[in-house]
Short mmCIF file of C-alpha atoms in Angstrom, two decimals:
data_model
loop_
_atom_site.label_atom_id
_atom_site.label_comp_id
_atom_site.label_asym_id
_atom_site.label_seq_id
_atom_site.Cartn_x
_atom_site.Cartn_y
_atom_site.Cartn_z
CA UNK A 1 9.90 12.74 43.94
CA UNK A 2 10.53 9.12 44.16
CA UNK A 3 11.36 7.02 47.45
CA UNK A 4 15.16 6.57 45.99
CA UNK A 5 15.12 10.18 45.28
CA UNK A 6 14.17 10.98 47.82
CA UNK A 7 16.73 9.20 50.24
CA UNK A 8 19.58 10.66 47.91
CA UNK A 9 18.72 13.82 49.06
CA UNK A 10 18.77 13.26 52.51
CA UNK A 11 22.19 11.50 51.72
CA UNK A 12 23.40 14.76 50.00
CA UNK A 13 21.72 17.18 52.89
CA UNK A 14 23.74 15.20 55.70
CA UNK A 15 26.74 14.53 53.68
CA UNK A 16 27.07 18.07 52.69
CA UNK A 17 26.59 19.51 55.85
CA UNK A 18 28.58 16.94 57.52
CA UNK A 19 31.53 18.08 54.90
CA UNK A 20 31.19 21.81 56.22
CA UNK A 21 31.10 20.69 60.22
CA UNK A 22 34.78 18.53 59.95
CA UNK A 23 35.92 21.22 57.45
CA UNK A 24 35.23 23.24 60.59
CA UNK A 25 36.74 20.70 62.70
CA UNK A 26 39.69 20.32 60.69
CA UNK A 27 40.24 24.37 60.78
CA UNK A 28 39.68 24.84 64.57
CA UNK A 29 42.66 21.90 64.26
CA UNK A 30 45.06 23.67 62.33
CA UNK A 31 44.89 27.17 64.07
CA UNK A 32 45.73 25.02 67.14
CA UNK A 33 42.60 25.97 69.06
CA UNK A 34 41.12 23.35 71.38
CA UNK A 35 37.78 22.58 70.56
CA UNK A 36 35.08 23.21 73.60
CA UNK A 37 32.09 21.97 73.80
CA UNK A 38 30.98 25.45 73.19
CA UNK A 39 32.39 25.32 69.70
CA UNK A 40 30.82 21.43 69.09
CA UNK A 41 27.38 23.01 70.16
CA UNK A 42 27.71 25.90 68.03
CA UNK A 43 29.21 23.75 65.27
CA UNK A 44 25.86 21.64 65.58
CA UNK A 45 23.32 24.29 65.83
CA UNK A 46 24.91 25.56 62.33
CA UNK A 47 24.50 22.24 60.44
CA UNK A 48 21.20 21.67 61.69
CA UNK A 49 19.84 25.38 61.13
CA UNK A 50 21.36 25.22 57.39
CA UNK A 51 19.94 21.40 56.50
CA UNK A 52 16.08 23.34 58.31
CA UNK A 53 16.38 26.29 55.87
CA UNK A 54 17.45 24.68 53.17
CA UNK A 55 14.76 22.19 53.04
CA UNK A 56 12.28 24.43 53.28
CA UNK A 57 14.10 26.44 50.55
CA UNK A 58 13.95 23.55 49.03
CA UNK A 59 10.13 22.79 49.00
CA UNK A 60 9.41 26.41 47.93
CA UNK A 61 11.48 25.94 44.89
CA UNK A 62 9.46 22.69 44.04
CA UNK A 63 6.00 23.83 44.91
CA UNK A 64 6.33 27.51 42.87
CA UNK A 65 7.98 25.24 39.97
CA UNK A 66 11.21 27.37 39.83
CA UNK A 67 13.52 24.57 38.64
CA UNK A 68 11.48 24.42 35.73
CA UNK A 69 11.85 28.19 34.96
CA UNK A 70 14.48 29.48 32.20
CA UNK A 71 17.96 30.55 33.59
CA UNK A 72 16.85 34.23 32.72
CA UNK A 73 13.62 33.64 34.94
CA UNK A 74 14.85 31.57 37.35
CA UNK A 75 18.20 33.98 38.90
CA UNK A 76 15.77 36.78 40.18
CA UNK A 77 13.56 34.59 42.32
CA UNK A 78 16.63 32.51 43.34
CA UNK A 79 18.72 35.41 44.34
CA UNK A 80 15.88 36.91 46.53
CA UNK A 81 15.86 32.80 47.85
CA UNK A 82 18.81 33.12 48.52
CA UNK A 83 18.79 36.58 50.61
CA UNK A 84 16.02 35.57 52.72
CA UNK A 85 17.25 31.91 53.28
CA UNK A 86 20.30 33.60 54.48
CA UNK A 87 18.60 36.00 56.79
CA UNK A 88 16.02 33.25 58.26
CA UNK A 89 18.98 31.20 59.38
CA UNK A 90 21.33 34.08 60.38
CA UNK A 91 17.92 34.75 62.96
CA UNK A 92 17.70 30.89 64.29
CA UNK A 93 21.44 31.05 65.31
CA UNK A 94 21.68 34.11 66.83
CA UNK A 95 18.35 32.95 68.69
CA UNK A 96 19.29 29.45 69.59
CA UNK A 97 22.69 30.98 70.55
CA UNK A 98 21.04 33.33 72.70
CA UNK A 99 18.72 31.12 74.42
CA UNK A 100 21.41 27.96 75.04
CA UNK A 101 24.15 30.85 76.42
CA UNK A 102 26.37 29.93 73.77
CA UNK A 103 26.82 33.62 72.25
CA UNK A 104 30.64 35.34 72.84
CA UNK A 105 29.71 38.32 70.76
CA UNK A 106 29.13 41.61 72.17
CA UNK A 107 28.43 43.01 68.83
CA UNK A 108 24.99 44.65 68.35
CA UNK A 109 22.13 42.14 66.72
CA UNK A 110 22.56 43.81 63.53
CA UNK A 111 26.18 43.45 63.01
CA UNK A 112 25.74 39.77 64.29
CA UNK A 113 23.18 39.33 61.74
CA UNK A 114 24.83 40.39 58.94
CA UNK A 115 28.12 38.68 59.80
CA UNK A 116 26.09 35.40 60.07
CA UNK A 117 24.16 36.29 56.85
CA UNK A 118 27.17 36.22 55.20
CA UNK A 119 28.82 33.51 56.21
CA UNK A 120 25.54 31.41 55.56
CA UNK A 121 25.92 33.01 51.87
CA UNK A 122 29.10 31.91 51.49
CA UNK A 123 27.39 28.01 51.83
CA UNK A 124 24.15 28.78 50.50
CA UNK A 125 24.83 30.39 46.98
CA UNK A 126 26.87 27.22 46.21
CA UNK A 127 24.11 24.67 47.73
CA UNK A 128 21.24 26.67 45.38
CA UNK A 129 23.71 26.32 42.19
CA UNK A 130 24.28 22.61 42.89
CA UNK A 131 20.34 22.02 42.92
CA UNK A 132 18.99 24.20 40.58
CA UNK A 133 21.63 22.97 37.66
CA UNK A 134 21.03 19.24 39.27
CA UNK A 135 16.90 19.45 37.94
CA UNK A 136 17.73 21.56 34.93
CA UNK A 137 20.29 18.62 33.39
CA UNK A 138 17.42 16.36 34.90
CA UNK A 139 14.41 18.12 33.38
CA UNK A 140 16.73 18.94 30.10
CA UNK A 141 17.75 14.82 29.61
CA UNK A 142 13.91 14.19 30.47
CA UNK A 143 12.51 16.42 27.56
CA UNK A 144 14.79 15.08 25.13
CA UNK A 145 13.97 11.51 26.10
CA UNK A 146 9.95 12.96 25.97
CA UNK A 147 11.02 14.23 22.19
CA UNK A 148 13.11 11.25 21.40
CA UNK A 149 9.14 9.13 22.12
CA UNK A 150 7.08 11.58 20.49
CA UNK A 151 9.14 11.01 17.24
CA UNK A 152 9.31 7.46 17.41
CA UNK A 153 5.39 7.80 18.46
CA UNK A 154 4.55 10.17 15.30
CA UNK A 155 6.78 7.81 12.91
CA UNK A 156 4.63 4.84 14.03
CA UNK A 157 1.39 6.63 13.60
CA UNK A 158 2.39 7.86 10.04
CA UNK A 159 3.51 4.15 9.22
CA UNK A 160 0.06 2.92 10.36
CA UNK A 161 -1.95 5.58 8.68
CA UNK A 162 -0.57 5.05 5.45
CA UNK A 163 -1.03 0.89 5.72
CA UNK A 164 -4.20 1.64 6.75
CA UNK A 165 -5.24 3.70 3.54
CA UNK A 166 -3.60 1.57 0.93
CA UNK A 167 -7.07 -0.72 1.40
CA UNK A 168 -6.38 -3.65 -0.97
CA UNK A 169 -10.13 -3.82 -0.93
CA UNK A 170 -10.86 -0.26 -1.83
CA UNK A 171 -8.24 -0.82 -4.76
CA UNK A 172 -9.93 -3.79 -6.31
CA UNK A 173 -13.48 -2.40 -6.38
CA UNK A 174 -11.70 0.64 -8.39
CA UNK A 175 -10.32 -1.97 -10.79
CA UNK A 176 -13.59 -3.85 -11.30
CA UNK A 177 -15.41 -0.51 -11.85
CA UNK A 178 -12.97 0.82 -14.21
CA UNK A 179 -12.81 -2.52 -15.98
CA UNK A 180 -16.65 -2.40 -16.31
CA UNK A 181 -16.03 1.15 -17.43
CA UNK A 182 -13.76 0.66 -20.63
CA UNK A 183 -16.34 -0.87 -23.10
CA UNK A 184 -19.13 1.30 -21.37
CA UNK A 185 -17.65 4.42 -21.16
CA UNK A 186 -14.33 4.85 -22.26
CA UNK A 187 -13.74 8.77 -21.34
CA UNK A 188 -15.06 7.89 -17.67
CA UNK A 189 -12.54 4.97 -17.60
CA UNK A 190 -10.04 6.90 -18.41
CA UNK A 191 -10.90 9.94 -15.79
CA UNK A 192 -11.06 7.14 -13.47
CA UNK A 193 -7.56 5.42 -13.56
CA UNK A 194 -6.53 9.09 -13.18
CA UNK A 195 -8.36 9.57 -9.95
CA UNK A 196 -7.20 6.02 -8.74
CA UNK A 197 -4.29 7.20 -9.73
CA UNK A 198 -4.05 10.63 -7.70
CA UNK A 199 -4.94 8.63 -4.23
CA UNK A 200 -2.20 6.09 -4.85
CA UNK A 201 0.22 8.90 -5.37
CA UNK A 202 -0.90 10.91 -2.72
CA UNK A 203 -0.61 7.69 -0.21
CA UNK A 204 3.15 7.55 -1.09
CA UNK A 205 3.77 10.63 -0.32
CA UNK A 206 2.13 11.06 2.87
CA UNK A 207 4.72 9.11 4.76
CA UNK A 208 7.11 12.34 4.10
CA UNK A 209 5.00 15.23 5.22
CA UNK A 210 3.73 16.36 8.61
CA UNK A 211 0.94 18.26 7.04
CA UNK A 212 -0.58 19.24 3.81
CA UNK A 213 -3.40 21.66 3.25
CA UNK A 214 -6.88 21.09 3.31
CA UNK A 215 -7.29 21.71 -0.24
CA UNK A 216 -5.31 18.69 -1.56
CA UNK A 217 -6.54 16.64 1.00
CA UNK A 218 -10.09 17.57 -0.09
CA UNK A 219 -9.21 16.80 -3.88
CA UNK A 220 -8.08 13.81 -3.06
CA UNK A 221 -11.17 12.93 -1.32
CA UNK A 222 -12.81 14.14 -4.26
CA UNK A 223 -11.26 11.29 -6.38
CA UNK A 224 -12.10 8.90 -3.87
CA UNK A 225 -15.65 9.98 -3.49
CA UNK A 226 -16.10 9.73 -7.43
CA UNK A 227 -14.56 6.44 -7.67
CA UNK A 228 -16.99 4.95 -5.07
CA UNK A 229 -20.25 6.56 -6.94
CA UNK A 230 -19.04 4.23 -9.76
CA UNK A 231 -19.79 1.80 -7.50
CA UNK A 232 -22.32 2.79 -5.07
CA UNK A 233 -23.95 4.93 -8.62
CA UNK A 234 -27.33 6.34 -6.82
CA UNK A 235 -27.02 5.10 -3.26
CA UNK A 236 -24.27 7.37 -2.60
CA UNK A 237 -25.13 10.63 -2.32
CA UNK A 238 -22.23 13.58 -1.26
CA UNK A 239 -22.67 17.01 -0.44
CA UNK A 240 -19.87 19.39 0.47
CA UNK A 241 -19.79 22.74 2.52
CA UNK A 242 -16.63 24.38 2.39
CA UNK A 243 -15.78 27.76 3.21
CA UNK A 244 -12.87 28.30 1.06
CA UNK A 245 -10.83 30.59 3.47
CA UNK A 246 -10.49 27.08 5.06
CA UNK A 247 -8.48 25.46 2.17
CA UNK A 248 -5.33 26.59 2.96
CA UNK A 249 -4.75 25.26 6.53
CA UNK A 250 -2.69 22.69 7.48
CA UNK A 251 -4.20 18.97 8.32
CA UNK A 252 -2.46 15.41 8.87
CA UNK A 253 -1.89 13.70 5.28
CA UNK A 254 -4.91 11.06 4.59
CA UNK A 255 -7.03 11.60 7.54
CA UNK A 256 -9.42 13.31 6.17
CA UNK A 257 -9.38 10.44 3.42
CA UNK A 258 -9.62 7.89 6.08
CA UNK A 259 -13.23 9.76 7.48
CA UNK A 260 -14.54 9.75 4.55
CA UNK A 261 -13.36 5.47 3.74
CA UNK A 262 -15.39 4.82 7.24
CA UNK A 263 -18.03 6.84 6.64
CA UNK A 264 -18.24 4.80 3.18
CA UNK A 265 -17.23 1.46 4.51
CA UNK A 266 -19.39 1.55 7.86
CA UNK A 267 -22.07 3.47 6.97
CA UNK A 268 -23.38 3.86 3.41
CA UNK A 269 -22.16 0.34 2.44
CA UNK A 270 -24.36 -1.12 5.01
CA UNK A 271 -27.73 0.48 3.95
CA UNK A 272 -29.94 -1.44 1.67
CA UNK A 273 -31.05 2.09 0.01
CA UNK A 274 -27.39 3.70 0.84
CA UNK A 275 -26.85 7.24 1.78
CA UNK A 276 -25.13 10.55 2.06
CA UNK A 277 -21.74 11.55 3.18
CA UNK A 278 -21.57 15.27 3.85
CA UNK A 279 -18.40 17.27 4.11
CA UNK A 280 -18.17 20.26 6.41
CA UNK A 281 -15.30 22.82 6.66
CA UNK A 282 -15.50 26.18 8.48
CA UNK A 283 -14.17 28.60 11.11
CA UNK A 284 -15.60 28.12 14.65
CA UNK A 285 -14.03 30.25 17.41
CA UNK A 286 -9.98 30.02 17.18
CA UNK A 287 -10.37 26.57 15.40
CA UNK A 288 -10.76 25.27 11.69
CA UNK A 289 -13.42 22.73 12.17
CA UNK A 290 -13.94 19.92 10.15
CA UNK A 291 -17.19 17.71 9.82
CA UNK A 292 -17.76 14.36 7.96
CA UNK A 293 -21.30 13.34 8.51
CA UNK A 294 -22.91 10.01 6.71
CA UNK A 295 -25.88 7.97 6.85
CA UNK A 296 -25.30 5.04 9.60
CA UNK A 297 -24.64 4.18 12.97
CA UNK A 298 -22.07 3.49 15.60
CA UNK A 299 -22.80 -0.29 16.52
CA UNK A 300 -19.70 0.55 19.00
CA UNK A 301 -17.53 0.60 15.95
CA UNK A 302 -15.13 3.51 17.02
CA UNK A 303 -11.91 1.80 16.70
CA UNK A 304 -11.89 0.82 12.86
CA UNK A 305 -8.98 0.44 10.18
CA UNK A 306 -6.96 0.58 12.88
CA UNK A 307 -7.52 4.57 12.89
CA UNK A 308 -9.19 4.82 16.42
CA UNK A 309 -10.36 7.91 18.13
CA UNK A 310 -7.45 7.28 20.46
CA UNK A 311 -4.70 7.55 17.27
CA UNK A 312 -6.66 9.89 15.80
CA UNK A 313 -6.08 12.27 18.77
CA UNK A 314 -2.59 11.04 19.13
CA UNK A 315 -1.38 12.23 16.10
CA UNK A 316 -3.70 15.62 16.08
CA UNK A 317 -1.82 16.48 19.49
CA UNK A 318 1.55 15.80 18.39
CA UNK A 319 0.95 18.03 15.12
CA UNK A 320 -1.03 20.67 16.77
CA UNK A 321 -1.15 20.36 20.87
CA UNK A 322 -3.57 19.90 23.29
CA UNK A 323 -6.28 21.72 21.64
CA UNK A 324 -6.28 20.01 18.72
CA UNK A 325 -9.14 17.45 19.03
CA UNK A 326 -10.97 14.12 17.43
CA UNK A 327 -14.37 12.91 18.28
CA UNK A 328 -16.84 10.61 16.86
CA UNK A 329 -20.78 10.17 17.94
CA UNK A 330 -24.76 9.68 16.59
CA UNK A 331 -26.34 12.84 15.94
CA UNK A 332 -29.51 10.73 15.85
CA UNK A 333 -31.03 7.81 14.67
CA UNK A 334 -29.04 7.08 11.36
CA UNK A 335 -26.11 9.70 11.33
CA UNK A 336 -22.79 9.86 12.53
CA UNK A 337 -21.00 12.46 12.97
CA UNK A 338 -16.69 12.68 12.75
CA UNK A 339 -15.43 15.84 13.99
CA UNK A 340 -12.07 17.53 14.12
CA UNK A 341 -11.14 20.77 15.48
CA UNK A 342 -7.66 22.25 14.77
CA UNK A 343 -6.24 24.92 16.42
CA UNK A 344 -6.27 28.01 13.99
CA UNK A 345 -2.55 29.25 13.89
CA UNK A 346 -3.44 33.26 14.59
CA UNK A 347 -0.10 34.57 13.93
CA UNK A 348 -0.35 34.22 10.29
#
């Protein structure tokens, strides 16, 4: 809790139970009763015993986490809160009472504990509905603030992604190749505009889906992949491995495409001889797993096309949680390795 939090509690503690001693006051008043001493002491032994055990109700409820429970999970543990609360302070009366001579009642302890129970309830059940629907409006606005960001957060990752992947570069190389194509080989021209065609297409759409399965992503990469050996012809070399119970889960539109765009553009591009990008999908534990691994190294490039590891993971949290995970590193002396691991959805 904050410092200004918590001095409003305090304020609330001694304000509340200041409200309950002059409501006391003002009834003594109205009966026509003098007030003692007697009755002052007593008066102030109950509003300090209730602010004691309701603080330390208090830090129970924060440190088990019960304001964060549902109402269904939350009423059994307050109730029995509430029973014991009642009892411990019911105890510290009739003791303090005792031991300051301040006791009139010639009742047996169990009668006087019950009676005091009681009227402790009557001030307790109220206090415990006050604070437990206080952090649940609290804890409700602050999740749909939390959603409100994650939104605005996933929105601004799509945006990116898809700026990132319409590569202005990437589209004029597949011009100049198909335009070296047309008097050369007409057919492969042809199959070619289609494939640029596909990726284009597929980059427009991305900005209105979540997720799309690994099997268009993959044919999309496909196109890419043969549009770039039109280029690269013998220095690009790809090899896939796909278990094909694999194509139908869900992955973030274009990131696989942008892998496989790094792995070209920092890696094969920048080897005299080229190289080979290999493509791995599979099963590993409770995760699909998904491998891009090409001929290159690092140079402390993580952070390229403005698709970082850190947005990268971003956006594979938000889509599948915590487990979902992005990493990139050298396997050894000229590969590097881009791996994803999605949770596997089990339930299906």
């Amino acid at each position: 809790m904050t410092k200004n939090g918590s001095r409003y509690y305090w304020w609330c503690q001694i304000g509340g139970w200041g409200t309950l001693a002059l409501l006391l006051v003002l009834n003594s008043t109205t009966l026509e009763q003098k007030l003692t001493h007697k009755d002052v002491e007593i008066m102030l032994i109950t509003v300090l015993t209730g602010i004691l055990v309701t603080h330390v109700f208090r830090e129970v409820i924060r440190s088990s986490g019960w304001a964060l429970l549902s109402v269904e999970k939350a009423i059994p543990k307050f109730l029995l809160g509430i029973v014991l609360v009642c009892i411990a302070d019911g105890l510290i009366r009739i003791g303090l009472a005792d031991a300051l001579g301040l006791s009139s009642m010639k009742a047996e302890f169990m009668t006087r504990l019950l009676t005091l129970t009681a009227d402790t309830g009557v001030v307790i059940v109220p206090w415990t509905l006050i604070y437990y629907l206080f952090h649940y409006i609290q804890i409700s606005s602050k999740q749909q603030l939390d959603t409100f960001k994650l939104e605005a957060l996933v929105k601004e990752l799509e945006l990116k992604t898809i700026k990132a992947h319409i590569n202005p570069h990437f589209i004029f190389n597949a011009l100049n190749s198909i335009r070296a194509l047309i008097d050369e080989n007409p057919a492969r021209a042809r199959t070619a505009i289609t494939e640029l065609s596909n990726i284009l297409r597929s980059s427009m759409q991305a900005e209105k889906l979540e997720t799309v399965t690994f099997e268009k992503e993959l044919n999309i990469v496909k196109d890419y992949l043969a549009l770039e050996h039109i280029r690269f012809e013998d220095r690009l070399q790809v090899e896939y491995e796909i278990d094909e119970d694999t194509l139908d889960q869900p992955i973030p539109p274009m990131m696989l495409q942008t892998l496989v765009e790094n792995a070209i553009k920092h890696g094969i591009s920048r080897q005299v001889e080229g190289g080979k990008v290999r493509i791995v999908s599979d099963f590993k534990d409770d995760y699909h797993e998904l491998v891009i691994l090409n001929t290159g190294v690092l140079n402390g490039n993580r952070n390229s096309d403005g698709f970082g590891l850190a947005s990268t993971k971003n956006r594979l949290q938000l889509l599948f949680g915590q487990k979902a995970n992005f990493d990139i590193r050298e396997v050894n002396d000229n590969t590097v390795e881009a791996r994803v691991l999605i949770p596997v959805d089990m339930s299906k």
